PDB file of C-alpha atoms in Angstrom:
ATOM      1  CA  UNK A 507     -11.520   2.388 -29.777  1.00 70.00           C
ATOM      2  CA  UNK A 508     -11.214   2.245 -25.997  1.00 89.00           C
ATOM      3  CA  UNK A 509     -11.873  -0.825 -23.907  1.00 94.00           C
ATOM      4  CA  UNK A 510     -15.011   0.759 -22.397  1.00 98.00           C
ATOM      5  CA  UNK A 511     -16.670   1.563 -25.728  1.00 96.00           C
ATOM      6  CA  UNK A 512     -20.397   0.924 -25.497  1.00 95.00           C
ATOM      7  CA  UNK A 513     -20.371   1.020 -21.681  1.00 98.00           C
ATOM      8  CA  UNK A 514     -22.236   3.548 -19.540  1.00 98.00           C
ATOM      9  CA  UNK A 515     -20.649   4.939 -16.386  1.00 98.00           C
ATOM     10  CA  UNK A 516     -22.375   6.943 -13.646  1.00 98.00           C
ATOM     11  CA  UNK A 517     -19.966   9.009 -11.532  1.00 98.00           C
ATOM     12  CA  UNK A 518     -21.206  10.791  -8.409  1.00 97.00           C
ATOM     13  CA  UNK A 519     -19.108  13.538  -6.822  1.00 95.00           C
ATOM     14  CA  UNK A 520     -17.841  14.979 -10.092  1.00 93.00           C
ATOM     15  CA  UNK A 521     -18.463  18.722  -9.726  1.00 86.00           C
ATOM     16  CA  UNK A 522     -14.934  19.840  -8.869  1.00 79.00           C
ATOM     17  CA  UNK A 523     -12.296  20.869 -11.377  1.00 83.00           C
ATOM     18  CA  UNK A 524      -9.603  18.721  -9.772  1.00 86.00           C
ATOM     19  CA  UNK A 525     -11.180  16.016  -7.670  1.00 92.00           C
ATOM     20  CA  UNK A 526     -11.469  12.257  -7.769  1.00 96.00           C
ATOM     21  CA  UNK A 527     -14.888  12.127  -9.398  1.00 96.00           C
ATOM     22  CA  UNK A 528     -14.166  14.555 -12.218  1.00 96.00           C
ATOM     23  CA  UNK A 529     -10.825  12.923 -13.066  1.00 97.00           C
ATOM     24  CA  UNK A 530     -12.338   9.443 -13.027  1.00 98.00           C
ATOM     25  CA  UNK A 531     -15.151  10.590 -15.314  1.00 98.00           C
ATOM     26  CA  UNK A 532     -12.615  12.040 -17.757  1.00 97.00           C
ATOM     27  CA  UNK A 533     -10.560   8.823 -17.745  1.00 98.00           C
ATOM     28  CA  UNK A 534     -13.537   6.534 -18.265  1.00 98.00           C
ATOM     29  CA  UNK A 535     -14.821   8.748 -21.068  1.00 98.00           C
ATOM     30  CA  UNK A 536     -11.379   8.772 -22.707  1.00 97.00           C
ATOM     31  CA  UNK A 537     -11.555   4.985 -22.719  1.00 98.00           C
ATOM     32  CA  UNK A 538     -14.860   5.144 -24.581  1.00 97.00           C
ATOM     33  CA  UNK A 539     -17.495   5.079 -21.841  1.00 98.00           C
ATOM     34  CA  UNK A 540     -20.649   7.157 -22.029  1.00 98.00           C
ATOM     35  CA  UNK A 541     -20.376   9.165 -18.814  1.00 97.00           C
ATOM     36  CA  UNK A 542     -23.188  10.442 -16.612  1.00 98.00           C
ATOM     37  CA  UNK A 543     -21.706  12.893 -14.117  1.00 98.00           C
ATOM     38  CA  UNK A 544     -23.484  13.941 -10.973  1.00 97.00           C
ATOM     39  CA  UNK A 545     -23.132  16.142  -7.891  1.00 94.00           C
ATOM     40  CA  UNK A 546     -25.107  18.895  -6.184  1.00 90.00           C
ATOM     41  CA  UNK A 547     -23.541  21.843  -8.058  1.00 86.00           C
ATOM     42  CA  UNK A 548     -24.986  22.093 -11.549  1.00 85.00           C
ATOM     43  CA  UNK A 549     -22.727  24.654 -13.229  1.00 87.00           C
ATOM     44  CA  UNK A 550     -19.422  22.702 -12.974  1.00 88.00           C
ATOM     45  CA  UNK A 551     -21.305  19.517 -13.822  1.00 93.00           C
ATOM     46  CA  UNK A 552     -22.559  20.975 -17.075  1.00 94.00           C
ATOM     47  CA  UNK A 553     -19.050  22.154 -17.957  1.00 94.00           C
ATOM     48  CA  UNK A 554     -17.600  18.695 -17.333  1.00 96.00           C
ATOM     49  CA  UNK A 555     -20.371  16.981 -19.291  1.00 96.00           C
ATOM     50  CA  UNK A 556     -19.729  19.287 -22.247  1.00 96.00           C
ATOM     51  CA  UNK A 557     -15.999  18.559 -22.036  1.00 96.00           C
ATOM     52  CA  UNK A 558     -16.425  14.777 -22.180  1.00 96.00           C
ATOM     53  CA  UNK A 559     -19.626  14.648 -24.261  1.00 96.00           C
ATOM     54  CA  UNK A 560     -21.534  13.208 -21.326  1.00 97.00           C
ATOM     55  CA  UNK A 561     -24.751  13.817 -19.428  1.00 97.00           C
ATOM     56  CA  UNK A 562     -24.987  16.031 -16.322  1.00 97.00           C
ATOM     57  CA  UNK A 563     -27.576  15.159 -13.673  1.00 97.00           C
ATOM     58  CA  UNK A 564     -27.699  17.122 -10.423  1.00 96.00           C
ATOM     59  CA  UNK A 565     -28.223  14.889  -7.406  1.00 96.00           C
ATOM     60  CA  UNK A 566     -28.178  15.230  -3.621  1.00 96.00           C
ATOM     61  CA  UNK A 567     -27.144  11.787  -2.364  1.00 96.00           C
ATOM     62  CA  UNK A 568     -28.871  12.341   0.968  1.00 96.00           C
ATOM     63  CA  UNK A 569     -32.217  12.152  -0.888  1.00 97.00           C
ATOM     64  CA  UNK A 570     -32.909   8.622  -2.121  1.00 98.00           C
ATOM     65  CA  UNK A 571     -35.478   9.821  -4.645  1.00 98.00           C
ATOM     66  CA  UNK A 572     -32.762  11.874  -6.339  1.00 98.00           C
ATOM     67  CA  UNK A 573     -30.446   8.856  -6.491  1.00 98.00           C
ATOM     68  CA  UNK A 574     -33.261   6.859  -8.048  1.00 98.00           C
ATOM     69  CA  UNK A 575     -33.825   9.687 -10.531  1.00 98.00           C
ATOM     70  CA  UNK A 576     -30.125   9.798 -11.406  1.00 98.00           C
ATOM     71  CA  UNK A 577     -30.075   6.183 -12.504  1.00 98.00           C
ATOM     72  CA  UNK A 578     -33.420   6.529 -14.255  1.00 98.00           C
ATOM     73  CA  UNK A 579     -31.931   9.404 -16.291  1.00 98.00           C
ATOM     74  CA  UNK A 580     -28.892   7.284 -17.161  1.00 98.00           C
ATOM     75  CA  UNK A 581     -31.080   4.397 -18.313  1.00 97.00           C
ATOM     76  CA  UNK A 582     -33.362   6.680 -20.294  1.00 97.00           C
ATOM     77  CA  UNK A 583     -30.419   8.167 -22.187  1.00 96.00           C
ATOM     78  CA  UNK A 584     -28.106   5.174 -22.574  1.00 95.00           C
ATOM     79  CA  UNK A 585     -29.984   2.007 -21.565  1.00 93.00           C
ATOM     80  CA  UNK A 586     -28.441  -0.195 -18.895  1.00 92.00           C
ATOM     81  CA  UNK A 587     -25.679   1.084 -16.589  1.00 98.00           C
ATOM     82  CA  UNK A 588     -22.368  -0.842 -16.567  1.00 98.00           C
ATOM     83  CA  UNK A 589     -20.121   1.152 -14.207  1.00 98.00           C
ATOM     84  CA  UNK A 590     -20.991   3.231 -11.140  1.00 98.00           C
ATOM     85  CA  UNK A 591     -18.501   5.267  -9.114  1.00 98.00           C
ATOM     86  CA  UNK A 592     -19.341   6.815  -5.750  1.00 98.00           C
ATOM     87  CA  UNK A 593     -16.921   9.645  -5.016  1.00 96.00           C
ATOM     88  CA  UNK A 594     -19.182  11.818  -2.872  1.00 92.00           C
ATOM     89  CA  UNK A 595     -17.925  12.639   0.600  1.00 81.00           C
ATOM     90  CA  UNK A 596     -17.942  15.081   3.457  1.00 77.00           C
ATOM     91  CA  UNK A 597     -14.871  15.943   5.519  1.00 75.00           C
ATOM     92  CA  UNK A 598     -15.567  16.086   9.267  1.00 76.00           C
ATOM     93  CA  UNK A 599     -12.610  16.833  11.553  1.00 84.00           C
ATOM     94  CA  UNK A 600     -12.718  16.952  15.328  1.00 89.00           C
ATOM     95  CA  UNK A 601     -11.670  15.123  18.458  1.00 94.00           C
ATOM     96  CA  UNK A 602     -14.178  12.609  19.789  1.00 94.00           C
ATOM     97  CA  UNK A 603     -14.421  14.587  23.040  1.00 96.00           C
ATOM     98  CA  UNK A 604     -15.760  17.547  21.057  1.00 94.00           C
ATOM     99  CA  UNK A 605     -18.223  15.717  18.784  1.00 93.00           C
ATOM    100  CA  UNK A 606     -21.969  16.255  18.718  1.00 94.00           C
ATOM    101  CA  UNK A 607     -24.656  14.271  16.946  1.00 94.00           C
ATOM    102  CA  UNK A 608     -25.263  17.262  14.695  1.00 93.00           C
ATOM    103  CA  UNK A 609     -21.601  17.310  13.660  1.00 92.00           C
ATOM    104  CA  UNK A 610     -21.594  13.586  12.880  1.00 94.00           C
ATOM    105  CA  UNK A 611     -24.791  13.276  10.854  1.00 94.00           C
ATOM    106  CA  UNK A 612     -23.817  15.120   7.609  1.00 94.00           C
ATOM    107  CA  UNK A 613     -20.820  12.872   7.003  1.00 94.00           C
ATOM    108  CA  UNK A 614     -22.813   9.789   7.960  1.00 95.00           C
ATOM    109  CA  UNK A 615     -25.600  10.747   5.550  1.00 96.00           C
ATOM    110  CA  UNK A 616     -23.248  11.355   2.611  1.00 96.00           C
ATOM    111  CA  UNK A 617     -20.392   8.911   3.083  1.00 95.00           C
ATOM    112  CA  UNK A 618     -22.264   5.926   4.518  1.00 96.00           C
ATOM    113  CA  UNK A 619     -26.033   6.034   4.030  1.00 97.00           C
ATOM    114  CA  UNK A 620     -25.748   7.699   0.638  1.00 97.00           C
ATOM    115  CA  UNK A 621     -23.182   5.135  -0.507  1.00 98.00           C
ATOM    116  CA  UNK A 622     -25.344   2.160   0.493  1.00 98.00           C
ATOM    117  CA  UNK A 623     -28.349   3.605  -1.314  1.00 98.00           C
ATOM    118  CA  UNK A 624     -26.134   4.302  -4.322  1.00 98.00           C
ATOM    119  CA  UNK A 625     -25.183   0.604  -4.329  1.00 98.00           C
ATOM    120  CA  UNK A 626     -28.873  -0.308  -4.271  1.00 98.00           C
ATOM    121  CA  UNK A 627     -29.873   1.800  -7.269  1.00 98.00           C
ATOM    122  CA  UNK A 628     -26.659   1.203  -9.235  1.00 98.00           C
ATOM    123  CA  UNK A 629     -26.996  -2.569  -9.046  1.00 98.00           C
ATOM    124  CA  UNK A 630     -30.693  -2.389  -9.933  1.00 97.00           C
ATOM    125  CA  UNK A 631     -29.724  -0.551 -13.136  1.00 98.00           C
ATOM    126  CA  UNK A 632     -27.102  -3.120 -14.195  1.00 98.00           C
ATOM    127  CA  UNK A 633     -29.062  -5.601 -16.284  1.00 95.00           C
ATOM    128  CA  UNK A 634     -25.903  -7.209 -17.685  1.00 95.00           C
ATOM    129  CA  UNK A 635     -23.732  -7.168 -14.571  1.00 97.00           C
ATOM    130  CA  UNK A 636     -21.289  -4.398 -13.859  1.00 98.00           C
ATOM    131  CA  UNK A 637     -18.737  -2.766 -11.595  1.00 98.00           C
ATOM    132  CA  UNK A 638     -19.499  -0.523  -8.627  1.00 98.00           C
ATOM    133  CA  UNK A 639     -16.571   1.425  -7.168  1.00 98.00           C
ATOM    134  CA  UNK A 640     -16.402   3.626  -4.106  1.00 98.00           C
ATOM    135  CA  UNK A 641     -13.660   5.984  -3.005  1.00 97.00           C
ATOM    136  CA  UNK A 642     -12.405   5.305   0.498  1.00 96.00           C
ATOM    137  CA  UNK A 643      -9.329   6.691   2.265  1.00 94.00           C
ATOM    138  CA  UNK A 644      -6.009   5.709   3.777  1.00 93.00           C
ATOM    139  CA  UNK A 645      -7.438   7.046   7.044  1.00 91.00           C
ATOM    140  CA  UNK A 646      -9.897   4.129   7.060  1.00 93.00           C
ATOM    141  CA  UNK A 647      -6.917   1.760   7.139  1.00 90.00           C
ATOM    142  CA  UNK A 648      -4.673   3.492   9.677  1.00 90.00           C
ATOM    143  CA  UNK A 649      -5.983   5.866  12.361  1.00 89.00           C
ATOM    144  CA  UNK A 650      -5.250   9.532  12.789  1.00 87.00           C
ATOM    145  CA  UNK A 651      -6.413  11.953  15.483  1.00 89.00           C
ATOM    146  CA  UNK A 652      -9.494  14.016  14.728  1.00 92.00           C
ATOM    147  CA  UNK A 653     -10.673  11.731  11.951  1.00 91.00           C
ATOM    148  CA  UNK A 654     -13.055   9.404  13.785  1.00 94.00           C
ATOM    149  CA  UNK A 655     -16.178  10.373  11.842  1.00 95.00           C
ATOM    150  CA  UNK A 656     -14.584  10.668   8.406  1.00 93.00           C
ATOM    151  CA  UNK A 657     -12.488   7.508   8.723  1.00 95.00           C
ATOM    152  CA  UNK A 658     -15.197   5.396  10.364  1.00 95.00           C
ATOM    153  CA  UNK A 659     -17.728   6.087   7.618  1.00 96.00           C
ATOM    154  CA  UNK A 660     -15.158   5.172   4.971  1.00 96.00           C
ATOM    155  CA  UNK A 661     -14.209   2.017   6.851  1.00 96.00           C
ATOM    156  CA  UNK A 662     -17.882   1.092   7.169  1.00 97.00           C
ATOM    157  CA  UNK A 663     -18.422   1.267   3.418  1.00 97.00           C
ATOM    158  CA  UNK A 664     -15.218  -0.705   2.847  1.00 97.00           C
ATOM    159  CA  UNK A 665     -16.951  -3.528   4.695  1.00 98.00           C
ATOM    160  CA  UNK A 666     -20.256  -2.779   3.010  1.00 98.00           C
ATOM    161  CA  UNK A 667     -18.760  -3.570  -0.405  1.00 98.00           C
ATOM    162  CA  UNK A 668     -17.953  -7.084   0.813  1.00 98.00           C
ATOM    163  CA  UNK A 669     -21.563  -7.675   1.825  1.00 98.00           C
ATOM    164  CA  UNK A 670     -22.749  -6.188  -1.475  1.00 98.00           C
ATOM    165  CA  UNK A 671     -20.395  -8.437  -3.451  1.00 98.00           C
ATOM    166  CA  UNK A 672     -22.051 -11.472  -1.854  1.00 98.00           C
ATOM    167  CA  UNK A 673     -25.619 -10.204  -2.159  1.00 98.00           C
ATOM    168  CA  UNK A 674     -25.290  -9.261  -5.831  1.00 98.00           C
ATOM    169  CA  UNK A 675     -23.215 -12.253  -6.949  1.00 97.00           C
ATOM    170  CA  UNK A 676     -26.079 -13.749  -8.983  1.00 97.00           C
ATOM    171  CA  UNK A 677     -26.487 -10.460 -10.847  1.00 97.00           C
ATOM    172  CA  UNK A 678     -22.735 -10.459 -11.649  1.00 98.00           C
ATOM    173  CA  UNK A 679     -22.225  -7.013 -10.125  1.00 98.00           C
ATOM    174  CA  UNK A 680     -18.784  -6.474  -8.603  1.00 98.00           C
ATOM    175  CA  UNK A 681     -18.094  -4.083  -5.719  1.00 98.00           C
ATOM    176  CA  UNK A 682     -14.638  -2.702  -4.950  1.00 98.00           C
ATOM    177  CA  UNK A 683     -13.121   0.290  -3.187  1.00 98.00           C
ATOM    178  CA  UNK A 684     -10.101   2.524  -3.757  1.00 98.00           C
ATOM    179  CA  UNK A 685      -8.332   3.857  -0.644  1.00 97.00           C
ATOM    180  CA  UNK A 686      -6.034   6.754  -1.640  1.00 96.00           C
ATOM    181  CA  UNK A 687      -3.532   8.444   0.597  1.00 92.00           C
ATOM    182  CA  UNK A 688      -3.157  12.216   0.692  1.00 91.00           C
ATOM    183  CA  UNK A 689      -3.558  13.462  -2.888  1.00 92.00           C
ATOM    184  CA  UNK A 690      -3.759  17.039  -4.119  1.00 91.00           C
ATOM    185  CA  UNK A 691      -7.337  17.985  -5.008  1.00 88.00           C
ATOM    186  CA  UNK A 692      -9.504  21.073  -4.797  1.00 85.00           C
ATOM    187  CA  UNK A 693     -10.184  20.174  -1.157  1.00 82.00           C
ATOM    188  CA  UNK A 694      -6.603  19.362  -0.078  1.00 84.00           C
ATOM    189  CA  UNK A 695      -4.695  21.956  -2.135  1.00 84.00           C
ATOM    190  CA  UNK A 696      -3.904  24.093   0.925  1.00 86.00           C
ATOM    191  CA  UNK A 697      -2.126  21.181   2.621  1.00 86.00           C
ATOM    192  CA  UNK A 698       0.271  20.886  -0.300  1.00 88.00           C
ATOM    193  CA  UNK A 699       1.457  24.432   0.387  1.00 88.00           C
ATOM    194  CA  UNK A 700       2.646  23.323   3.841  1.00 91.00           C
ATOM    195  CA  UNK A 701       6.047  21.724   3.293  1.00 90.00           C
ATOM    196  CA  UNK A 702       6.293  19.969   6.702  1.00 90.00           C
ATOM    197  CA  UNK A 703       3.037  18.100   6.058  1.00 89.00           C
ATOM    198  CA  UNK A 704       4.121  16.815   2.661  1.00 91.00           C
ATOM    199  CA  UNK A 705       7.635  15.992   3.890  1.00 92.00           C
ATOM    200  CA  UNK A 706       6.173  13.979   6.765  1.00 90.00           C
ATOM    201  CA  UNK A 707       3.945  12.005   4.422  1.00 90.00           C
ATOM    202  CA  UNK A 708       6.824  11.325   2.038  1.00 90.00           C
ATOM    203  CA  UNK A 709       8.879  10.019   4.931  1.00 90.00           C
ATOM    204  CA  UNK A 710       6.143   7.456   5.634  1.00 89.00           C
ATOM    205  CA  UNK A 711       5.644   6.456   1.971  1.00 91.00           C
ATOM    206  CA  UNK A 712       7.887   3.683   0.599  1.00 91.00           C
ATOM    207  CA  UNK A 713       7.117   4.707  -3.002  1.00 93.00           C
ATOM    208  CA  UNK A 714       8.940   7.980  -2.327  1.00 92.00           C
ATOM    209  CA  UNK A 715       6.360  10.271  -3.908  1.00 94.00           C
ATOM    210  CA  UNK A 716       2.870  11.601  -3.329  1.00 93.00           C
ATOM    211  CA  UNK A 717      -0.019  10.094  -5.213  1.00 93.00           C
ATOM    212  CA  UNK A 718      -1.776  11.946  -8.027  1.00 95.00           C
ATOM    213  CA  UNK A 719      -5.265  12.263  -9.439  1.00 96.00           C
ATOM    214  CA  UNK A 720      -4.049  10.266 -12.437  1.00 97.00           C
ATOM    215  CA  UNK A 721      -3.181   7.399 -10.073  1.00 97.00           C
ATOM    216  CA  UNK A 722      -6.760   7.397  -8.787  1.00 98.00           C
ATOM    217  CA  UNK A 723      -8.265   7.606 -12.275  1.00 98.00           C
ATOM    218  CA  UNK A 724      -6.144   4.708 -13.530  1.00 98.00           C
ATOM    219  CA  UNK A 725      -7.121   2.595 -10.521  1.00 98.00           C
ATOM    220  CA  UNK A 726     -10.789   3.318 -11.209  1.00 98.00           C
ATOM    221  CA  UNK A 727     -10.353   2.377 -14.876  1.00 98.00           C
ATOM    222  CA  UNK A 728      -8.748  -0.902 -13.807  1.00 98.00           C
ATOM    223  CA  UNK A 729     -11.634  -1.778 -11.493  1.00 98.00           C
ATOM    224  CA  UNK A 730     -14.276  -0.602 -13.974  1.00 98.00           C
ATOM    225  CA  UNK A 731     -13.039  -2.759 -16.842  1.00 98.00           C
ATOM    226  CA  UNK A 732     -14.048  -6.432 -16.676  1.00 96.00           C
ATOM    227  CA  UNK A 733     -11.213  -7.333 -19.055  1.00 96.00           C
ATOM    228  CA  UNK A 734      -8.704  -5.908 -16.571  1.00 96.00           C
ATOM    229  CA  UNK A 735     -10.239  -6.828 -13.212  1.00 98.00           C
ATOM    230  CA  UNK A 736     -13.213  -9.113 -13.787  1.00 97.00           C
ATOM    231  CA  UNK A 737     -12.035 -11.581 -11.136  1.00 98.00           C
ATOM    232  CA  UNK A 738     -11.583  -8.926  -8.426  1.00 98.00           C
ATOM    233  CA  UNK A 739     -14.558  -8.459  -6.134  1.00 98.00           C
ATOM    234  CA  UNK A 740     -15.144  -7.228  -2.585  1.00 98.00           C
ATOM    235  CA  UNK A 741     -11.666  -5.737  -2.292  1.00 98.00           C
ATOM    236  CA  UNK A 742     -10.111  -2.511  -1.042  1.00 98.00           C
ATOM    237  CA  UNK A 743      -7.296  -1.346  -3.308  1.00 97.00           C
ATOM    238  CA  UNK A 744      -4.719   0.579  -1.277  1.00 96.00           C
ATOM    239  CA  UNK A 745      -3.470   3.518  -3.336  1.00 95.00           C
ATOM    240  CA  UNK A 746      -1.015   5.056  -0.921  1.00 91.00           C
ATOM    241  CA  UNK A 747       2.439   4.119  -2.167  1.00 92.00           C
ATOM    242  CA  UNK A 748       2.847   1.664   0.707  1.00 91.00           C
ATOM    243  CA  UNK A 749       2.015   4.177   3.425  1.00 90.00           C
ATOM    244  CA  UNK A 750      -0.862   1.904   4.486  1.00 91.00           C
ATOM    245  CA  UNK A 751       1.766  -0.382   6.057  1.00 88.00           C
ATOM    246  CA  UNK A 752       2.929   2.349   8.425  1.00 82.00           C
ATOM    247  CA  UNK A 753       1.110   5.203  10.089  1.00 76.00           C
ATOM    248  CA  UNK A 754      -0.128   8.718   9.524  1.00 79.00           C
ATOM    249  CA  UNK A 755       2.223  11.553  10.485  1.00 77.00           C
ATOM    250  CA  UNK A 756       1.407  13.249  13.784  1.00 68.00           C
ATOM    251  CA  UNK A 757       1.529  17.036  14.019  1.00 59.00           C
TER     252      UNK A 757
END
């Protein structure tokens, strides 16, 4: 029996075949958690839920009523929620000189506003305490050109977890963040076909290898499990092989 047996986990951003949310959901389920997987695309969600014997609930995180409905569905099926993972995100790339308000708002709505509202409804559903985890990015720790919107929203939520950890202390809900470096996913697969990009990242990474989806899933399991990380709260876990001590490659 896994260490998360009897626990319920809600994972948002789990509609890809090879992305952070789907891999985290698989890992938590393998450890015994009852998984509720959510994203906007229903078809891959249903496939993942069938694979891990979980529940699929479509949800647009820019609509608070849908977030509220997501956690209501989790409670209706499994009772209280114990673990909540926010892996939704939007990738905006562009120099500040070229930005418009219209270009900024989608990432702000998903990566910042949506995350804060997720915290609100996740914590409200945790009657026995719990662990809330968000996925950040190495780019929120060290700057890179063209990433002002993406990195700033991630950095904002990395501070938001610290405020949340204080506000929800009496409810015994922990808030932590995982900040991965460049990892091969559905979204980044094309970059891994460009040898100079990967070589440049390896040169800046003391661990001497690129991170993997398994690394992210194991980190999420660690932060989700009170027996493993119950005394860790309000922290950003760098998952970049040491690259966070240096800088991003410039191309």
